[in-house]
Coordinates of C-alpha atoms in Angstrom, one line a residue:
M1 CA 0.1 -0.5 0.0
K2 CA 1.0 3.5 0.2
A3 CA 2.0 5.5 2.6
I4 CA 3.1 8.9 3.8
I5 CA 6.3 8.1 5.9
L6 CA 8.6 11.0 8.1
E7 CA 12.4 9.6 8.3
K8 CA 14.0 12.3 10.4
A9 CA 12.6 15.1 12.4
G10 CA 12.2 18.6 10.2
G11 CA 9.8 20.2 8.2
P12 CA 7.6 18.6 5.4
E13 CA 10.1 17.7 3.2
N14 CA 11.0 15.3 4.5
L15 CA 7.9 13.9 4.1
H16 CA 7.8 11.2 1.3
L17 CA 5.0 9.1 -0.7
A18 CA 6.4 5.0 0.1
E19 CA 5.4 1.8 -0.3
V20 CA 5.2 -0.4 2.6
A21 CA 3.9 -3.9 4.3
K22 CA -0.6 -3.5 4.8
P23 CA -1.0 -3.8 8.4
S24 CA -2.1 -7.4 9.3
I25 CA -4.8 -7.0 12.3
K26 CA -4.8 -8.9 15.8
D27 CA -7.9 -10.2 17.3
N28 CA -9.6 -7.1 18.3
E29 CA -8.7 -4.8 15.7
V30 CA -10.1 -4.0 12.3
L31 CA -8.3 -3.0 9.1
V32 CA -9.8 0.2 7.2
A33 CA -9.6 1.8 4.3
V34 CA -8.7 5.0 4.8
K35 CA -10.7 7.7 3.0
A36 CA -10.2 10.9 4.6
I37 CA -7.7 12.2 7.6
S38 CA -7.0 15.4 9.8
L39 CA -4.6 17.3 10.6
N40 CA -4.1 19.2 13.9
P41 CA -1.4 20.8 15.9
A42 CA -0.6 17.2 17.5
D43 CA 0.0 16.2 14.2
V44 CA 2.3 19.0 13.4
K45 CA 4.6 19.5 15.9
P46 CA 5.9 16.6 16.7
K47 CA 7.7 16.1 13.7
Y48 CA 9.6 19.7 14.0
Q49 CA 11.9 18.2 16.5
D50 CA 13.0 14.8 17.2
K51 CA 13.1 15.0 21.3
M52 CA 9.0 15.9 20.6
L53 CA 9.2 13.5 17.4
N54 CA 10.5 10.4 20.2
M55 CA 8.2 11.3 22.4
M56 CA 5.1 10.9 20.5
Y57 CA 5.6 8.0 17.9
G58 CA 9.1 6.3 19.7
E59 CA 12.8 6.1 17.8
K60 CA 11.7 3.1 15.1
R61 CA 12.0 5.2 11.5
P62 CA 11.0 5.4 9.3
V63 CA 7.4 6.7 11.0
I64 CA 4.1 6.7 9.6
L65 CA 2.4 9.9 11.3
G66 CA -1.2 11.0 12.1
W67 CA -4.3 9.6 14.2
D68 CA -7.5 10.9 12.8
I69 CA -8.7 9.0 10.2
A70 CA -12.5 8.0 8.4
G71 CA -12.7 5.3 6.5
T72 CA -14.3 1.7 5.6
V73 CA -14.2 -1.7 7.3
T74 CA -12.4 -4.1 5.2
E75 CA -11.3 -7.1 8.0
V76 CA -12.6 -7.6 11.0
G77 CA -10.5 -9.5 14.0
T78 CA -12.1 -13.0 15.4
D79 CA -12.9 -11.0 18.7
V80 CA -14.7 -8.1 17.3
T81 CA -18.3 -7.3 17.4
N82 CA -19.2 -3.8 16.7
F83 CA -18.1 -3.7 13.7
K84 CA -18.7 -5.9 10.1
V85 CA -16.8 -5.4 6.7
G86 CA -18.5 -2.5 5.1
D87 CA -18.9 -0.4 7.5
K88 CA -18.1 3.2 7.5
V89 CA -16.1 4.9 10.7
F90 CA -14.4 7.3 12.3
G91 CA -11.9 7.5 15.1
M92 CA -8.4 8.5 16.6
V93 CA -6.6 5.7 16.3
N94 CA -3.9 4.8 18.8
F95 CA -3.4 8.0 20.6
P96 CA -0.8 8.8 22.3
G97 CA 1.2 6.3 19.9
V98 CA 2.1 5.2 16.6
G99 CA -1.5 5.9 15.1
N100 CA 0.2 5.4 11.1
A101 CA -2.4 7.3 9.7
Y102 CA -1.1 8.5 7.0
A103 CA -1.7 5.6 4.9
E104 CA -4.0 3.2 2.3
F105 CA -5.2 1.0 5.1
V106 CA -5.0 1.2 9.1
A107 CA -5.6 -1.3 11.1
A108 CA -7.1 -0.4 14.6
P109 CA -8.2 -1.3 17.8
E110 CA -12.0 -1.7 18.1
A111 CA -12.4 0.6 20.7
H112 CA -11.1 3.4 18.9
L113 CA -13.8 3.3 16.2
A114 CA -17.2 4.4 16.3
T115 CA -19.5 4.4 13.8
M116 CA -20.1 7.0 11.1
P117 CA -23.4 9.2 11.1
D118 CA -25.3 8.5 7.9
N119 CA -25.3 12.8 7.3
V120 CA -21.3 12.5 7.5
S121 CA -18.8 13.0 5.2
F122 CA -15.6 11.2 5.8
E123 CA -14.0 14.6 5.7
E124 CA -16.5 16.2 8.6
A125 CA -16.0 12.5 10.5
A126 CA -12.0 12.7 10.0
A127 CA -11.8 16.1 11.1
T128 CA -14.0 15.7 14.6
T129 CA -12.1 13.4 16.6
L130 CA -9.5 14.6 18.2
A131 CA -11.5 18.5 18.7
A132 CA -14.6 17.0 19.7
L133 CA -13.0 14.6 21.8
T134 CA -11.3 17.2 23.8
A135 CA -14.3 19.9 24.3
L136 CA -15.9 17.1 25.3
Q137 CA -13.1 16.0 28.2
I138 CA -12.4 19.5 29.2
L139 CA -16.8 20.2 29.7
E140 CA -18.2 16.5 31.0
G141 CA -17.6 16.7 34.6
R142 CA -17.0 20.3 35.0
I143 CA -20.0 21.9 33.4
N144 CA -23.7 21.5 35.0
K145 CA -26.9 22.4 33.8
G146 CA -28.2 26.3 34.0
D147 CA -24.6 27.1 34.4
K148 CA -23.1 30.5 32.1
V149 CA -20.7 29.5 30.1
L150 CA -17.8 31.3 28.3
I151 CA -16.0 29.5 25.4
Q152 CA -13.0 31.6 23.6
A153 CA -12.7 31.5 19.8
G154 CA -16.3 29.6 19.3
S155 CA -16.0 29.5 15.5
G156 CA -12.4 27.2 16.3
G157 CA -12.2 23.6 15.9
V158 CA -12.2 23.1 19.6
G159 CA -14.4 25.7 20.3
H160 CA -17.2 25.0 18.0
F161 CA -17.7 21.6 19.4
A162 CA -17.9 22.7 22.6
I163 CA -20.1 25.6 21.7
Q164 CA -22.4 22.6 20.6
I165 CA -21.7 20.1 24.0
A166 CA -22.2 22.7 26.2
K167 CA -25.6 23.6 25.2
A168 CA -26.2 19.6 24.8
M169 CA -25.3 19.8 28.6
G170 CA -28.2 22.3 28.9
A171 CA -25.9 25.7 29.9
F172 CA -26.5 29.0 28.9
V173 CA -23.3 29.1 26.3
N174 CA -21.6 32.9 25.3
T175 CA -19.2 33.2 23.2
T176 CA -16.5 35.5 21.5
A177 CA -16.3 35.6 17.6
S178 CA -14.8 38.2 15.2
A179 CA -18.8 39.5 13.4
K180 CA -18.7 37.6 10.3
N181 CA -18.9 34.1 12.2
S182 CA -21.7 35.6 14.6
A183 CA -24.3 34.3 12.7
F184 CA -22.6 30.7 12.7
V185 CA -21.7 30.3 16.7
T186 CA -25.7 31.1 16.9
S187 CA -26.4 28.7 14.7
I188 CA -24.5 25.7 16.5
G189 CA -26.1 26.9 19.9
A190 CA -24.3 29.8 21.4
D191 CA -27.1 31.8 23.0
N192 CA -24.3 35.0 23.1
A193 CA -21.8 35.8 20.6
I194 CA -19.4 38.6 21.3
D195 CA -17.8 40.4 18.6
Y196 CA -13.7 40.2 20.0
H197 CA -12.7 42.6 17.6
T198 CA -15.0 45.2 19.0
E199 CA -16.3 44.8 22.5
K200 CA -14.5 43.3 25.5
F201 CA -16.1 40.1 26.9
E202 CA -15.0 41.2 30.7
E203 CA -16.8 44.3 30.7
I204 CA -19.9 42.9 29.6
L205 CA -20.2 39.3 31.1
S206 CA -19.8 38.2 34.9
D207 CA -20.9 35.4 37.1
I208 CA -19.4 32.9 34.6
D209 CA -19.7 29.0 36.3
F210 CA -16.8 28.1 33.9
V211 CA -14.4 29.0 31.2
L212 CA -13.0 27.0 28.3
D213 CA -9.9 29.7 27.0
T214 CA -8.2 28.4 23.9
Q215 CA -6.1 31.8 23.9
G216 CA -4.1 32.2 27.0
S217 CA -1.8 35.3 27.5
Q218 CA -4.2 38.0 28.7
V219 CA -7.7 36.5 27.6
L220 CA -6.8 33.7 30.0
E221 CA -6.5 36.7 33.1
N222 CA -9.2 38.7 31.4
S223 CA -11.4 35.4 31.6
V224 CA -10.3 35.0 35.4
K225 CA -12.2 38.0 35.6
V226 CA -15.8 37.0 34.7
L227 CA -15.7 34.2 37.1
K228 CA -18.4 34.0 39.4
S229 CA -16.7 32.8 43.5
G230 CA -15.9 29.6 42.4
G231 CA -16.0 28.9 38.7
T232 CA -13.4 27.3 36.7
A233 CA -11.1 29.1 34.0
Y234 CA -9.5 26.0 31.9
K235 CA -6.9 26.6 29.5
Q236 CA -6.8 23.9 26.6

């Protein structure tokens, strides 16, 4: 099969298309014919430095990068019960570890995959996993029905999932976004969109139960100012 391999740390010039062996599967794994992958900061940053590359992927070279995939099941292990050949699936495979996502076929543990909804494309599914899981893992157990939350950068990768998840949990959702993205963030569940170009959220909001901040620095400092006593600001 074809795969994009990385033989040493560095820029994109070190990525090469190569013929490699098609993976075999274990009893608890399925083989996925990959239709789409997604790239996140966690994919991009490690390849530039040996230390970070070794930490995320180990020292074996060449390495096939990536974790987020969407595709079709072509083989199933003997212990697999949730999937069959032909199923459309998506997931973040072996994270942290070697996911081997930049390839035509990926062997993935059954537990690392989910069935794709019928109304979702392969591209949409592949782009969902890491960002959506990040938002879910941050919010779950930290907010309750009726809480007032602030999602910074609501039109961003993590932010737009966080808005939807917080709304589904019953929260009142404030978010910051540019004016051009205001309609988008309100369409997915934001109750209040603040244009960060023309408004200062720290002068508008107060008594917030939970802030999810993806920006840091001064934005994080100002986020703390809008919290109620006992509220929480979480830096992603």
